[in-house]
Coordinates of N, CA and C in Angstrom, one line a residue:
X1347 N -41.3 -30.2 -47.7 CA -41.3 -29.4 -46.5 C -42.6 -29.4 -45.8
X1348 N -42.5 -28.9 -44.6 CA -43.8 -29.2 -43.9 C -45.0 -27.9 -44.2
X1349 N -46.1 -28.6 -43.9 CA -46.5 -26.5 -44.3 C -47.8 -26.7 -43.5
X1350 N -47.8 -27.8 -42.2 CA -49.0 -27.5 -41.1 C -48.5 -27.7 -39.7
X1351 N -48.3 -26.5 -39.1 CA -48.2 -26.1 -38.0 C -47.4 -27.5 -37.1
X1352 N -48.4 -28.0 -37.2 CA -48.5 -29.6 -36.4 C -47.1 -30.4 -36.8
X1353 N -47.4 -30.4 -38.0 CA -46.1 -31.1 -38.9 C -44.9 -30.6 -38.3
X1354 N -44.3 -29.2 -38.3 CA -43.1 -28.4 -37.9 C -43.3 -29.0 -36.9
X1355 N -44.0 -28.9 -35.7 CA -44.1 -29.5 -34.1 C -43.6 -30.9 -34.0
X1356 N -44.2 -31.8 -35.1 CA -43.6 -33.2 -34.9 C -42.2 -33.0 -35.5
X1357 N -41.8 -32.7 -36.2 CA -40.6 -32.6 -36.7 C -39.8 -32.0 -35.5
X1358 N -39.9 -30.8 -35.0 CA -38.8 -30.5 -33.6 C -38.8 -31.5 -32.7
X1359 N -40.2 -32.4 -32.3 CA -40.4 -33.4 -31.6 C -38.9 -34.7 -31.6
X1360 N -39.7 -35.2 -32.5 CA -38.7 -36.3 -33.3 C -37.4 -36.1 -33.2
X1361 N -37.0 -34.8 -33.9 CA -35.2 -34.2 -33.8 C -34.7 -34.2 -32.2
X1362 N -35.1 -33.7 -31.2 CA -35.3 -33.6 -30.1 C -35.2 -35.0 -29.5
X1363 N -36.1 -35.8 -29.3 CA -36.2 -37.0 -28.8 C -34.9 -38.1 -29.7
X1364 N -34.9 -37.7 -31.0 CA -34.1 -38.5 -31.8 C -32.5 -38.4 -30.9
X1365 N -32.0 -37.4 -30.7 CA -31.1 -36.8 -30.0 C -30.7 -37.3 -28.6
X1366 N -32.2 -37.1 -27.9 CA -32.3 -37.8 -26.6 C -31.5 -39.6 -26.5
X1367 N -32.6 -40.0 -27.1 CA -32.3 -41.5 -27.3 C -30.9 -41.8 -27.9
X1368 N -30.1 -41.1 -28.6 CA -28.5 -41.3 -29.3 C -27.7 -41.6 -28.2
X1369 N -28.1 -40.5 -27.1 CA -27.4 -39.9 -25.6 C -27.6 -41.2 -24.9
X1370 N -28.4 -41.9 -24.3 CA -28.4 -42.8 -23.6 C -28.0 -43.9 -24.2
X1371 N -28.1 -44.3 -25.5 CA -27.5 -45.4 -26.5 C -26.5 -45.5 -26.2
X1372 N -25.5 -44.3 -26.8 CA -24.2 -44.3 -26.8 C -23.4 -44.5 -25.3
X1373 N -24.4 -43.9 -24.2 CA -24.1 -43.7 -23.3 C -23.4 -45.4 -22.6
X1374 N -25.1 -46.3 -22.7 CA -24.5 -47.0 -22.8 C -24.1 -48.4 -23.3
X1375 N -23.4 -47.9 -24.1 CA -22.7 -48.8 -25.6 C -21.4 -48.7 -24.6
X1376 N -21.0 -47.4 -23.9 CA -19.8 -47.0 -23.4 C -19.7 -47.8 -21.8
X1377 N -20.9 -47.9 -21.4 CA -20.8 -49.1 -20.0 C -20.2 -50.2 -20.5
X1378 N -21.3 -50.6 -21.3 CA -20.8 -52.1 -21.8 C -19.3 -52.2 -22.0
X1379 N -18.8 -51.2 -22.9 CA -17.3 -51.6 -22.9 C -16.4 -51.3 -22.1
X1380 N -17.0 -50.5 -20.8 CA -15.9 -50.5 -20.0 C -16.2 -52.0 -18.8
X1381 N -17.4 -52.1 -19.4 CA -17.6 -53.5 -18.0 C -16.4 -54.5 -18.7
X1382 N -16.2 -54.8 -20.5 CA -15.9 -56.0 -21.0 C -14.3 -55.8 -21.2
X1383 N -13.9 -54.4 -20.8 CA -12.7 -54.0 -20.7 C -12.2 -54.4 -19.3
X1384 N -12.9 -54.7 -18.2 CA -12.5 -54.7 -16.8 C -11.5 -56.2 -16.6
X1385 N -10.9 -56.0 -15.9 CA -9.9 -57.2 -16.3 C -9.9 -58.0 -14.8
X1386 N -10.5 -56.9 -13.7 CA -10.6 -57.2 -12.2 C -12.0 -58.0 -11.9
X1387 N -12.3 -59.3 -11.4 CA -14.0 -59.6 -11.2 C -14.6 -58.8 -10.1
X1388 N -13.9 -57.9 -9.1 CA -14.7 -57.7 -8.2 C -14.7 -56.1 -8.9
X1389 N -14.0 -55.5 -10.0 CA -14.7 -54.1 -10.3 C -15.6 -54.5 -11.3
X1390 N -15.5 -55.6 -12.2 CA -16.5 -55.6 -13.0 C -17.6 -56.4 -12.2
X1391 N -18.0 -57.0 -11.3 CA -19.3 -57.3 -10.6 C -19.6 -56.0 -9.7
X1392 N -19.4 -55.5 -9.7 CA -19.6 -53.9 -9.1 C -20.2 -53.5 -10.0
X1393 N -19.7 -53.4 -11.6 CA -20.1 -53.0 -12.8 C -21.3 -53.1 -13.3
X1394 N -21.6 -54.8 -12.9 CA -22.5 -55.3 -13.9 C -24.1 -54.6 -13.3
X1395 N -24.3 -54.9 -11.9 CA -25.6 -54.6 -11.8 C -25.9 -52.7 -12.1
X1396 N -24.9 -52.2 -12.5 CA -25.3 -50.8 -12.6 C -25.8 -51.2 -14.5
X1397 N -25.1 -51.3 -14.8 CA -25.2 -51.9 -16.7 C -26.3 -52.9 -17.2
X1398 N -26.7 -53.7 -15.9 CA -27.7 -54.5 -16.4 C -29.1 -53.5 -16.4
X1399 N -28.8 -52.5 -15.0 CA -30.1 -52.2 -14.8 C -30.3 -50.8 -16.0
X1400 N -29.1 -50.3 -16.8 CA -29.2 -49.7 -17.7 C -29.7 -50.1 -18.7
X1401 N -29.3 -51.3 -19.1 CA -29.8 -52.1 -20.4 C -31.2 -52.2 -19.8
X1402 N -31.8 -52.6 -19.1 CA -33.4 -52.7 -18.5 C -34.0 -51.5 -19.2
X1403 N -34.0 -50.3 -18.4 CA -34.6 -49.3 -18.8 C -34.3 -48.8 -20.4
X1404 N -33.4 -48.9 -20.6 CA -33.4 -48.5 -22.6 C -34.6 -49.7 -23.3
X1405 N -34.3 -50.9 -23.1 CA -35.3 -51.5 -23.6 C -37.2 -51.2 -23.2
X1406 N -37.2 -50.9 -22.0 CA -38.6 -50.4 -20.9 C -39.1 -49.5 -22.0
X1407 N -38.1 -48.3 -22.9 CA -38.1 -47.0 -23.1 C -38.3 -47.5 -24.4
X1408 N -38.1 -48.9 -25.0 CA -37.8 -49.0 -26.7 C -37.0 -48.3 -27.3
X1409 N -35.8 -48.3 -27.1 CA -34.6 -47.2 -26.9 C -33.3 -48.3 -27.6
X1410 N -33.6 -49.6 -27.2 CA -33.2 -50.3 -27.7 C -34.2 -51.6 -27.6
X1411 N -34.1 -52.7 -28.8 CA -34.8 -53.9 -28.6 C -34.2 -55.1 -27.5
X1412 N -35.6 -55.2 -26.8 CA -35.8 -55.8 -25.4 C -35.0 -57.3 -25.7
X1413 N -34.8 -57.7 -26.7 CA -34.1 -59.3 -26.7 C -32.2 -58.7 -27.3
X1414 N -32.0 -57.7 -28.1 CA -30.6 -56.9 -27.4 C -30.1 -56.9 -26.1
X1415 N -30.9 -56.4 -25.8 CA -31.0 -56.1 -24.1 C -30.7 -57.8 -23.6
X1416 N -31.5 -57.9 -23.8 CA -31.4 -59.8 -23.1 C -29.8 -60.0 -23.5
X1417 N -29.6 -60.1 -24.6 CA -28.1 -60.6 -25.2 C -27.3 -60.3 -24.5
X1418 N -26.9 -59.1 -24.5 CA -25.8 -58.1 -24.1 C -26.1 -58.8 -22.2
X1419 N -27.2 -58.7 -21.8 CA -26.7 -59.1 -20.4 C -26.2 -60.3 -19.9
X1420 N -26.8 -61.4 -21.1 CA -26.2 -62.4 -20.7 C -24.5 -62.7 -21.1
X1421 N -24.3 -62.2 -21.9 CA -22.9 -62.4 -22.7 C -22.2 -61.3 -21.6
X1422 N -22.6 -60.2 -21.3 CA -21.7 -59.8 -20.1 C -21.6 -60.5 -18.6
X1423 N -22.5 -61.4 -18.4 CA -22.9 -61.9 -17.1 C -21.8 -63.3 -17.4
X1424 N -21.7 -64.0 -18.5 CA -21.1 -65.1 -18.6 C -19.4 -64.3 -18.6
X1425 N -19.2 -63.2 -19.5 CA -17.2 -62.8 -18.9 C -17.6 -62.4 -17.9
X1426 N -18.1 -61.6 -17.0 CA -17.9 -61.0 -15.4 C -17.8 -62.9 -14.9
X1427 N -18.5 -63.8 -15.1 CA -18.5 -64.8 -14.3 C -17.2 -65.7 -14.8
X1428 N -16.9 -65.3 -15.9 CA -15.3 -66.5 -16.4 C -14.6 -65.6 -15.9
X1429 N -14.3 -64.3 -15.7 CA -13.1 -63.7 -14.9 C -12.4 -64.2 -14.1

């Protein structure tokens, strides 16, 4: 257990931020699948530049790893384009 001040402080820190970062993860884990669910090209090209620019910022944030990020947009950019 913690027993300096500081320590308890990083600990709320971490739990806090840990939580933060789950929220926009999941958040969007749940774009991605509704872009790869889209079965229309012109709602999922609507879709994509909102999801790409999501995936941007989580990686910006280290939230997720920046070559993930890469993945996920190209493998969505290739179904929005075979639609």
């Amino acid at each position: 257990m913690a027993n300096h001040q500081s320590a308890k402080k990083r600990i709320r820190q971490i739990e806090k931020r840990r939580l933060h970062n789950r929220y926009f993860a999941k958040t969007a884990r749940n774009a991605v699948k509704a872009l790869r669910s889209a079965s229309e090209k012109e709602a999922a090209q609507e879709l994509l530049p909102k999801v790409t620019a999501m995936l941007d910022k989580l990686s910006k944030k280290n939230i997720i790893h920046k070559n993930k990020a890469a993945n996920l947009k190209s493998k969505l950019t290739k179904h929005v384009n075979a639609l």
